[in-house]
Amino acid sequence: MVTFNRFTLTNGLRVLVHEDPATPMAVVNILYDVGARDEDPNQTGFAHLFEHLMFGGSVHVPNYDLPLQRVGGENNAFTNNDITNYYITLPSANLETAFWLESDRMLSLAFSEKSLEIQRNVVCEEFKQRYLDRPYGDMWLRLRPLAYKVHPYRWATIGKELAHIEDAKIQDVKAFFEKHYTPGNAIMVVAGDVTTNRVKQLAEKWFSPIPSRGKYVRKLPAEPRQQEARREVVHADVPLNSLHIAFHGSARSDDPYHAMDLISDMLSQGQSSRLYRRLVKEMQLFSEINAYQVGGLDPNLFVVEGKPSPQVSIETAEEAIWTELEALKNETVEEYELHKVKNRVESTMVFSELAILDKAMNLAYFELLGDANELNSEAKRYLGVSAADIQQQANTLFRKENSSTLIYIANKHAG
Amino acid sequence: MLDRTSPPVYNAIERFNLIKPEHITFANGMEVFVFNAGEQDLVRIEWIFGNVFTEEKQALLNTCACEMLLEGTSSYSSTKIAETVDFHGAFLVPEFGYDRSALSLFTLNKHLAHLLPLAKAVLSDSVFPENELATYTRNSKQKLQVALEKNSFVARRQFNNAVFGQTRYGHVFEIADYDKITREALLALFRQQYTPSNCTLIISGKVTDDVVASLERLFGDDWTDDNKSAPADIAPDFGGHEGRVIVAERKDSLQSAIRLGCLSLQRHHEDFPGMQVVNTLLGGYFGSRLMANIREDKGYTYSIGSGLASLKHRAFFTIASEVGVDMTTATLTEIEREIRLLRDEKVSEEELALVKNYMLGSMLGSLENVFSHADKFKSAYFSGLDLDYYEYYTGVVRNIDADEIHRLANAYLDYDRMVKVVVGRMI
C-alpha cells in the first residue's frame, strides 16, 4: 500500500506527496507527458535530445547540476516513447533546492547554442554506443517500423537516424518547450522524509508563479489493424542468428493488459517458464529466449525473441516458438501455473515498496494513467485474471497475420 | 518578489545512523549477521562463500560452479528447483565475484518454509548433472561469443589482464575453455568451497526470531564441515605491468572502448577514503572533471567515469569510456591533462566543498533501506573492518583539504604508469 496526498495548483500542476519517515532522503519526481510519440516524423529523437538540454541551464540558474550536488543531491532522467521523467534524490533537509531547480526549468530554459551543440554530439555518441556499435543494437530501429506503419511508435526513442539529431535547431528546442513543458502537462511526486504541508508551501512558493501556457492536446494516428504476416531478414555482422517476433497487443489502460502481462511471465519469467524450460533446457533449440510486452501507453507490442543454438535452423527455431504459442491458444492454462505467475506479481509489488524512488515513479505513472490510487489496486487486477482470459488473450495476440518477424542471419559463423 | 537567482539556504549533513547487526555464531562455526528493520514482510538471505582457488587460472571453474548452483541436487532436479522458487514468487540468485561467491534469496516471509530446505539442498548437495553441464556450457559459449563483439567487454578483459596478469583477477578465458570444465572438477571445488566454516550468512529485512531459528536449525545445527579449515588463501604474484599500452584495432568500429588505470589502495589503507575523494573529483560523479570536460564541454562521449575497486588481495583504479573513434586520441590527451591538473594544481575550495557535500549526500542516500545497511556492513566486513570505518570515512571526507588532495594525486595517480587499453580505432 502506497499512501499519498494530492493537490493541484491553479496553473494546472498536479502534485502528489508520499510521506515515508523511515528514510532520511527525499525524492522529487517530475513526469512530463511527452515522449517520442509526440515528435514530428521528420524530427525524431527530439524528445530525448530535449531531455539532455533540460540540464543545460535555465532562465535564472546557469548550471543545474552543481547546486544540486553541492547540497548532497543526485539526479537523472529518462525518455521513452510516451513520457519524459526527471528525478532528484537528496537529503530531505535540503528539499527546497530541488523545488528551486525544477521550478526554474519549468519556467523557462536558457536555450544556449553551446549546450545544443554539445548535447547533439553526446546524443549521437549515445546513439552509436547503444544502437549501432553493438551486435543486434539496431533491433528496435528495424522492428518498430516493421510492426507500425502509421502510429509514431514506428520510431525508437533515440530517433530514426543520426541526421535527425544532427539537424536540430534552437528554434525547434524553444517550440518544443513551449508546447510540452507546461505545468498542466506535468505531474510532480514528492516522496520520503517530507510532510504534505511543507510540500504544499514549497509548491506554492516556487511553482505557482509559473504561467499555465495552455495544454497540448494529443492527436495521434491510430495504427490500422494488421492484415498480413510481415517479415524482414537481415544479413549482418553479428556472431549468431537471432529471431524476434512482435505482435500487436492492447494499450496499457485496456482490460486485456494484465492478461497479456501474465502471458509474458508464463512464457519467460524465471527458469521454470515455458519457453526457457522447453526450448532452452529440454529441446535445447535456443541458447537464450525471452518474451515481454513493451509497456507503451498506446496499443502495444508483445515480443518473443531468442537466439537459436548452433546447428538449429531459423525455421526449426521459429516453428518451436509457434508450437508454444499455439499451446497457450488451444489449451486452458492450469490453476497451478496461473497461481505461480500471480505469486510473482505479489512479491514484486511488495519489493518495489522498499525504494522511495520506485514508489514516486509508480505514483506519477498511475496518475498519468488516470488516478494514482489505481497503483494500490493493481495487484487485485492481476489476481482477477482467469484461465479463460489468458486463453482468449493468447488467441488475440498470437496470429500469423498479427506478427512481424525480424531475423538476423550471421554473416560469419564462428565457433 | 521571489528571488530565483540565489539558491535556497542548505544544511550540512551531520549524522548517519547505521544499523548495527546482531552477530551470532552457529554451532558449526558459521558467522551470522542479522539486520532486522523495515515494514514489509520480506527478507533477503545471503550465503557468502570465500572463493577457493587451487590454481589461479581456475577462475572460470569457480564461475561455473556458482552459476550452476541451481542445476540440481540429489533430491531436487533443476526443473524442481526452478518451479519451487518461481511458484513462491521468490528470487534465488547465485552471484560470482572476484573474491566471493554468493547465493541470495529474496522472498516474502510467508514462503520461507518452502524455500529454506531448497536453499539448504543447493548449498550442501549440488550434483552438477552432466546434461545440465552440457547445456550450461553450450549456452555460455554463445553468450561469450556475443560479448566478445562488444568493445567495452573486450577492453575490460584486456585491462584486468594487463593489471593483474594470468591470475584470478586477470585471467582471460576463451570460448574453448568452457569445454575443459568437467563435472568432477566442479564437484571437487563445490566440496571445498561451499562449506559452513567458509560461509558468512547475512539476513536482512523483517527478521523475526522464528526466521533466525529455522536458519539455525538447517544451516547451523544440521550442517557439518568435512574439512574444518578452508585451504589457506595465498595471494598470487600479480606481477607488474605499468605503463603498457594495448591497442586492439577493430576497423568497423564507430566507437573505441577506452580503459586505463593501475593498481591502487585497498579499503583498509588509511589513504583510501582520501583517494575516494580524489576519484570522485576526477571521474566519480556526473559533475566530475572528466565528465565536465570530455562529455559536457567536448561532446566526445555519452559517458566517462572512474572508480576505485578494493579487492581482497589488491585494489585497482580505472577510467572507462566509449568515445567516437575520431576522438580516441583526443580523449586520451584530455584524460592525461586532467590527471596532470590534479597533480599540478590545488583544487579550489569551492569545488572541494561541492564534492564533499555530494559524497556525504550520496552516503546518506545509500542507507535507504535495510538491504543497503547490510550492504554497507559487507563492504567494511569483508575488508577486515567494522562499522567504525564509516566514522573514519566521513571524518576524512569532511576534513580533507586541498593540500591533502594534492599529495594523494601525486602519490597514487600517474598517467605514465597507467595501463592503457583501446579497443576500436586509434585515431
PDB file of N, CA, C and O in Angstrom, chain B residues 300-349:
ATOM      1  N   TYR B 300      32.550  14.373 -26.676  1.00  0.00           N
ATOM      2  CA  TYR B 300      33.200  13.202 -27.301  1.00  0.00           C
ATOM      3  C   TYR B 300      32.504  11.891 -26.967  1.00  0.00           C
ATOM      4  O   TYR B 300      32.713  10.888 -27.625  1.00  0.00           O
ATOM      5  N   THR B 301      31.766  11.873 -25.870  1.00  0.00           N
ATOM      6  CA  THR B 301      31.251  10.595 -25.362  1.00  0.00           C
ATOM      7  C   THR B 301      29.892  10.772 -24.707  1.00  0.00           C
ATOM      8  O   THR B 301      29.523  11.888 -24.319  1.00  0.00           O
ATOM      9  N   TYR B 302      29.179   9.648 -24.563  1.00  0.00           N
ATOM     10  CA  TYR B 302      27.940   9.660 -23.797  1.00  0.00           C
ATOM     11  C   TYR B 302      28.269   9.623 -22.309  1.00  0.00           C
ATOM     12  O   TYR B 302      27.571  10.199 -21.488  1.00  0.00           O
ATOM     13  N   SER B 303      29.368   8.947 -21.975  1.00  0.00           N
ATOM     14  CA  SER B 303      29.706   8.845 -20.564  1.00  0.00           C
ATOM     15  C   SER B 303      31.178   8.515 -20.345  1.00  0.00           C
ATOM     16  O   SER B 303      31.781   7.772 -21.122  1.00  0.00           O
ATOM     17  N   ILE B 304      31.742   9.088 -19.304  1.00  0.00           N
ATOM     18  CA  ILE B 304      33.098   8.713 -18.891  1.00  0.00           C
ATOM     19  C   ILE B 304      33.139   8.737 -17.370  1.00  0.00           C
ATOM     20  O   ILE B 304      32.512   9.603 -16.744  1.00  0.00           O
ATOM     21  N   GLY B 305      33.827   7.769 -16.791  1.00  0.00           N
ATOM     22  CA  GLY B 305      33.870   7.757 -15.337  1.00  0.00           C
ATOM     23  C   GLY B 305      35.095   7.033 -14.830  1.00  0.00           C
ATOM     24  O   GLY B 305      35.790   6.345 -15.584  1.00  0.00           O
ATOM     25  N   SER B 306      35.351   7.208 -13.543  1.00  0.00           N
ATOM     26  CA  SER B 306      36.460   6.490 -12.933  1.00  0.00           C
ATOM     27  C   SER B 306      35.983   5.817 -11.664  1.00  0.00           C
ATOM     28  O   SER B 306      34.928   6.158 -11.125  1.00  0.00           O
ATOM     29  N   GLY B 307      36.745   4.842 -11.203  1.00  0.00           N
ATOM     30  CA  GLY B 307      36.345   4.141  -9.993  1.00  0.00           C
ATOM     31  C   GLY B 307      37.535   3.513  -9.298  1.00  0.00           C
ATOM     32  O   GLY B 307      38.593   3.298  -9.891  1.00  0.00           O
ATOM     33  N   LEU B 308      37.336   3.231  -8.023  1.00  0.00           N
ATOM     34  CA  LEU B 308      38.364   2.627  -7.199  1.00  0.00           C
ATOM     35  C   LEU B 308      37.745   1.351  -6.630  1.00  0.00           C
ATOM     36  O   LEU B 308      36.739   1.412  -5.953  1.00  0.00           O
ATOM     37  N   ALA B 309      38.325   0.200  -6.980  1.00  0.00           N
ATOM     38  CA  ALA B 309      37.739  -1.061  -6.523  1.00  0.00           C
ATOM     39  C   ALA B 309      38.705  -1.758  -5.585  1.00  0.00           C
ATOM     40  O   ALA B 309      39.856  -2.002  -5.928  1.00  0.00           O
ATOM     41  N   SER B 310      38.229  -2.079  -4.378  1.00  0.00           N
ATOM     42  CA  SER B 310      39.071  -2.729  -3.383  1.00  0.00           C
ATOM     43  C   SER B 310      38.739  -4.218  -3.348  1.00  0.00           C
ATOM     44  O   SER B 310      37.626  -4.599  -3.025  1.00  0.00           O
ATOM     45  N   LEU B 311      39.704  -5.041  -3.714  1.00  0.00           N
ATOM     46  CA  LEU B 311      39.519  -6.488  -3.685  1.00  0.00           C
ATOM     47  C   LEU B 311      40.254  -7.061  -2.481  1.00  0.00           C
ATOM     48  O   LEU B 311      40.908  -6.342  -1.732  1.00  0.00           O
ATOM     49  N   LYS B 312      40.175  -8.380  -2.328  1.00  0.00           N
ATOM     50  CA  LYS B 312      40.776  -8.991  -1.142  1.00  0.00           C
ATOM     51  C   LYS B 312      42.302  -8.836  -1.124  1.00  0.00           C
ATOM     52  O   LYS B 312      42.892  -8.539  -0.085  1.00  0.00           O
ATOM     53  N   HIS B 313      42.946  -9.055  -2.261  1.00  0.00           N
ATOM     54  CA  HIS B 313      44.408  -9.054  -2.279  1.00  0.00           C
ATOM     55  C   HIS B 313      45.031  -7.814  -2.906  1.00  0.00           C
ATOM     56  O   HIS B 313      46.224  -7.577  -2.750  1.00  0.00           O
ATOM     57  N   ARG B 314      44.280  -7.085  -3.668  1.00  0.00           N
ATOM     58  CA  ARG B 314      44.769  -5.884  -4.310  1.00  0.00           C
ATOM     59  C   ARG B 314      43.585  -4.946  -4.526  1.00  0.00           C
ATOM     60  O   ARG B 314      42.445  -5.312  -4.268  1.00  0.00           O
ATOM     61  N   ALA B 315      43.894  -3.766  -5.073  1.00  0.00           N
ATOM     62  CA  ALA B 315      42.826  -2.855  -5.460  1.00  0.00           C
ATOM     63  C   ALA B 315      43.230  -2.236  -6.784  1.00  0.00           C
ATOM     64  O   ALA B 315      44.418  -2.238  -7.130  1.00  0.00           O
ATOM     65  N   PHE B 316      42.277  -1.750  -7.530  1.00  0.00           N
ATOM     66  CA  PHE B 316      42.647  -1.044  -8.758  1.00  0.00           C
ATOM     67  C   PHE B 316      41.817   0.200  -8.964  1.00  0.00           C
ATOM     68  O   PHE B 316      40.684   0.318  -8.499  1.00  0.00           O
ATOM     69  N   PHE B 317      42.461   1.129  -9.676  1.00  0.00           N
ATOM     70  CA  PHE B 317      41.810   2.362 -10.086  1.00  0.00           C
ATOM     71  C   PHE B 317      41.594   2.260 -11.591  1.00  0.00           C
ATOM     72  O   PHE B 317      42.472   1.786 -12.312  1.00  0.00           O
ATOM     73  N   THR B 318      40.433   2.686 -12.064  1.00  0.00           N
ATOM     74  CA  THR B 318      40.213   2.599 -13.508  1.00  0.00           C
ATOM     75  C   THR B 318      39.382   3.759 -14.037  1.00  0.00           C
ATOM     76  O   THR B 318      38.539   4.318 -13.332  1.00  0.00           O
ATOM     77  N   ILE B 319      39.679   4.125 -15.292  1.00  0.00           N
ATOM     78  CA  ILE B 319      38.884   5.125 -16.011  1.00  0.00           C
ATOM     79  C   ILE B 319      38.308   4.419 -17.230  1.00  0.00           C
ATOM     80  O   ILE B 319      39.036   3.691 -17.912  1.00  0.00           O
ATOM     81  N   ALA B 320      37.019   4.581 -17.502  1.00  0.00           N
ATOM     82  CA  ALA B 320      36.412   3.874 -18.621  1.00  0.00           C
ATOM     83  C   ALA B 320      35.503   4.786 -19.422  1.00  0.00           C
ATOM     84  O   ALA B 320      34.801   5.637 -18.868  1.00  0.00           O
ATOM     85  N   SER B 321      35.539   4.610 -20.751  1.00  0.00           N
ATOM     86  CA  SER B 321      34.643   5.368 -21.609  1.00  0.00           C
ATOM     87  C   SER B 321      34.516   4.700 -22.965  1.00  0.00           C
ATOM     88  O   SER B 321      35.342   3.866 -23.327  1.00  0.00           O
ATOM     89  N   GLU B 322      33.472   5.053 -23.689  1.00  0.00           N
ATOM     90  CA  GLU B 322      33.368   4.690 -25.096  1.00  0.00           C
ATOM     91  C   GLU B 322      33.204   5.993 -25.858  1.00  0.00           C
ATOM     92  O   GLU B 322      32.286   6.762 -25.587  1.00  0.00           O
ATOM     93  N   VAL B 323      34.116   6.232 -26.804  1.00  0.00           N
ATOM     94  CA  VAL B 323      34.132   7.537 -27.490  1.00  0.00           C
ATOM     95  C   VAL B 323      34.101   7.323 -28.993  1.00  0.00           C
ATOM     96  O   VAL B 323      34.544   6.286 -29.495  1.00  0.00           O
ATOM     97  N   GLY B 324      33.599   8.313 -29.724  1.00  0.00           N
ATOM     98  CA  GLY B 324      33.628   8.262 -31.181  1.00  0.00           C
ATOM     99  C   GLY B 324      35.060   7.982 -31.627  1.00  0.00           C
ATOM    100  O   GLY B 324      36.001   8.542 -31.067  1.00  0.00           O
ATOM    101  N   VAL B 325      35.250   7.067 -32.617  1.00  0.00           N
ATOM    102  CA  VAL B 325      36.622   6.656 -32.963  1.00  0.00           C
ATOM    103  C   VAL B 325      37.515   7.844 -33.314  1.00  0.00           C
ATOM    104  O   VAL B 325      38.694   7.862 -32.959  1.00  0.00           O
ATOM    105  N   ASP B 326      36.943   8.857 -33.942  1.00  0.00           N
ATOM    106  CA  ASP B 326      37.753  10.025 -34.336  1.00  0.00           C
ATOM    107  C   ASP B 326      38.299  10.768 -33.129  1.00  0.00           C
ATOM    108  O   ASP B 326      39.235  11.545 -33.245  1.00  0.00           O
ATOM    109  N   MET B 327      37.690  10.562 -31.978  1.00  0.00           N
ATOM    110  CA  MET B 327      38.091  11.316 -30.792  1.00  0.00           C
ATOM    111  C   MET B 327      38.934  10.473 -29.830  1.00  0.00           C
ATOM    112  O   MET B 327      39.168  10.892 -28.700  1.00  0.00           O
ATOM    113  N   THR B 328      39.393   9.314 -30.277  1.00  0.00           N
ATOM    114  CA  THR B 328      40.104   8.420 -29.364  1.00  0.00           C
ATOM    115  C   THR B 328      41.382   9.069 -28.810  1.00  0.00           C
ATOM    116  O   THR B 328      41.574   9.159 -27.592  1.00  0.00           O
ATOM    117  N   THR B 329      42.228   9.527 -29.694  1.00  0.00           N
ATOM    118  CA  THR B 329      43.487  10.133 -29.247  1.00  0.00           C
ATOM    119  C   THR B 329      43.223  11.401 -28.445  1.00  0.00           C
ATOM    120  O   THR B 329      43.845  11.644 -27.413  1.00  0.00           O
ATOM    121  N   ALA B 330      42.266  12.191 -28.949  1.00  0.00           N
ATOM    122  CA  ALA B 330      41.949  13.447 -28.255  1.00  0.00           C
ATOM    123  C   ALA B 330      41.454  13.153 -26.833  1.00  0.00           C
ATOM    124  O   ALA B 330      41.796  13.879 -25.889  1.00  0.00           O
ATOM    125  N   THR B 331      40.696  12.081 -26.663  1.00  0.00           N
ATOM    126  CA  THR B 331      40.197  11.740 -25.326  1.00  0.00           C
ATOM    127  C   THR B 331      41.354  11.359 -24.408  1.00  0.00           C
ATOM    128  O   THR B 331      41.425  11.812 -23.257  1.00  0.00           O
ATOM    129  N   LEU B 332      42.272  10.530 -24.929  1.00  0.00           N
ATOM    130  CA  LEU B 332      43.429  10.148 -24.103  1.00  0.00           C
ATOM    131  C   LEU B 332      44.225  11.386 -23.688  1.00  0.00           C
ATOM    132  O   LEU B 332      44.663  11.501 -22.539  1.00  0.00           O
ATOM    133  N   THR B 333      44.370  12.321 -24.607  1.00  0.00           N
ATOM    134  CA  THR B 333      45.097  13.563 -24.280  1.00  0.00           C
ATOM    135  C   THR B 333      44.390  14.321 -23.159  1.00  0.00           C
ATOM    136  O   THR B 333      45.022  14.820 -22.232  1.00  0.00           O
ATOM    137  N   GLU B 334      43.059  14.386 -23.245  1.00  0.00           N
ATOM    138  CA  GLU B 334      42.309  15.118 -22.220  1.00  0.00           C
ATOM    139  C   GLU B 334      42.369  14.410 -20.869  1.00  0.00           C
ATOM    140  O   GLU B 334      42.435  15.059 -19.823  1.00  0.00           O
ATOM    141  N   ILE B 335      42.331  13.076 -20.894  1.00  0.00           N
ATOM    142  CA  ILE B 335      42.432  12.332 -19.632  1.00  0.00           C
ATOM    143  C   ILE B 335      43.784  12.621 -18.986  1.00  0.00           C
ATOM    144  O   ILE B 335      43.881  12.908 -17.784  1.00  0.00           O
ATOM    145  N   GLU B 336      44.829  12.585 -19.814  1.00  0.00           N
ATOM    146  CA  GLU B 336      46.170  12.870 -19.302  1.00  0.00           C
ATOM    147  C   GLU B 336      46.223  14.274 -18.707  1.00  0.00           C
ATOM    148  O   GLU B 336      46.773  14.494 -17.619  1.00  0.00           O
ATOM    149  N   ARG B 337      45.620  15.228 -19.409  1.00  0.00           N
ATOM    150  CA  ARG B 337      45.612  16.610 -18.950  1.00  0.00           C
ATOM    151  C   ARG B 337      44.904  16.729 -17.590  1.00  0.00           C
ATOM    152  O   ARG B 337      45.387  17.417 -16.685  1.00  0.00           O
ATOM    153  N   GLU B 338      43.765  16.045 -17.447  1.00  0.00           N
ATOM    154  CA  GLU B 338      43.019  16.139 -16.195  1.00  0.00           C
ATOM    155  C   GLU B 338      43.799  15.528 -15.025  1.00  0.00           C
ATOM    156  O   GLU B 338      43.741  16.024 -13.909  1.00  0.00           O
ATOM    157  N   ILE B 339      44.522  14.450 -15.295  1.00  0.00           N
ATOM    158  CA  ILE B 339      45.312  13.843 -14.220  1.00  0.00           C
ATOM    159  C   ILE B 339      46.468  14.752 -13.839  1.00  0.00           C
ATOM    160  O   ILE B 339      46.751  14.975 -12.659  1.00  0.00           O
ATOM    161  N   ARG B 340      47.113  15.332 -14.841  1.00  0.00           N
ATOM    162  CA  ARG B 340      48.225  16.266 -14.546  1.00  0.00           C
ATOM    163  C   ARG B 340      47.737  17.466 -13.743  1.00  0.00           C
ATOM    164  O   ARG B 340      48.393  17.925 -12.817  1.00  0.00           O
ATOM    165  N   LEU B 341      46.565  17.938 -14.127  1.00  0.00           N
ATOM    166  CA  LEU B 341      46.000  19.101 -13.445  1.00  0.00           C
ATOM    167  C   LEU B 341      45.786  18.810 -11.954  1.00  0.00           C
ATOM    168  O   LEU B 341      46.073  19.649 -11.100  1.00  0.00           O
ATOM    169  N   LEU B 342      45.315  17.602 -11.661  1.00  0.00           N
ATOM    170  CA  LEU B 342      45.114  17.213 -10.261  1.00  0.00           C
ATOM    171  C   LEU B 342      46.438  17.171  -9.519  1.00  0.00           C
ATOM    172  O   LEU B 342      46.507  17.464  -8.322  1.00  0.00           O
ATOM    173  N   ARG B 343      47.504  16.776 -10.220  1.00  0.00           N
ATOM    174  CA  ARG B 343      48.821  16.668  -9.593  1.00  0.00           C
ATOM    175  C   ARG B 343      49.517  18.018  -9.502  1.00  0.00           C
ATOM    176  O   ARG B 343      50.310  18.256  -8.593  1.00  0.00           O
ATOM    177  N   ASP B 344      49.243  18.913 -10.469  1.00  0.00           N
ATOM    178  CA  ASP B 344      49.997  20.166 -10.536  1.00  0.00           C
ATOM    179  C   ASP B 344      49.315  21.316  -9.809  1.00  0.00           C
ATOM    180  O   ASP B 344      49.987  22.209  -9.295  1.00  0.00           O
ATOM    181  N   GLU B 345      47.986  21.321  -9.817  1.00  0.00           N
ATOM    182  CA  GLU B 345      47.307  22.492  -9.251  1.00  0.00           C
ATOM    183  C   GLU B 345      46.389  22.079  -8.110  1.00  0.00           C
ATOM    184  O   GLU B 345      45.753  21.038  -8.162  1.00  0.00           O
ATOM    185  N   LYS B 346      46.311  22.952  -7.120  1.00  0.00           N
ATOM    186  CA  LYS B 346      45.449  22.636  -5.976  1.00  0.00           C
ATOM    187  C   LYS B 346      43.990  22.901  -6.325  1.00  0.00           C
ATOM    188  O   LYS B 346      43.668  23.881  -6.997  1.00  0.00           O
ATOM    189  N   VAL B 347      43.157  22.035  -5.854  1.00  0.00           N
ATOM    190  CA  VAL B 347      41.729  22.169  -6.109  1.00  0.00           C
ATOM    191  C   VAL B 347      41.174  23.384  -5.359  1.00  0.00           C
ATOM    192  O   VAL B 347      41.627  23.697  -4.255  1.00  0.00           O
ATOM    193  N   SER B 348      40.218  24.082  -5.981  1.00  0.00           N
ATOM    194  CA  SER B 348      39.653  25.267  -5.330  1.00  0.00           C
ATOM    195  C   SER B 348      38.771  24.842  -4.155  1.00  0.00           C
ATOM    196  O   SER B 348      38.226  23.735  -4.134  1.00  0.00           O
ATOM    197  N   GLU B 349      38.625  25.763  -3.196  1.00  0.00           N
ATOM    198  CA  GLU B 349      37.781  25.494  -2.024  1.00  0.00           C
ATOM    199  C   GLU B 349      36.354  25.170  -2.460  1.00  0.00           C
ATOM    200  O   GLU B 349      35.704  24.297  -1.906  1.00  0.00           O
TER     201      GLU B 349
END
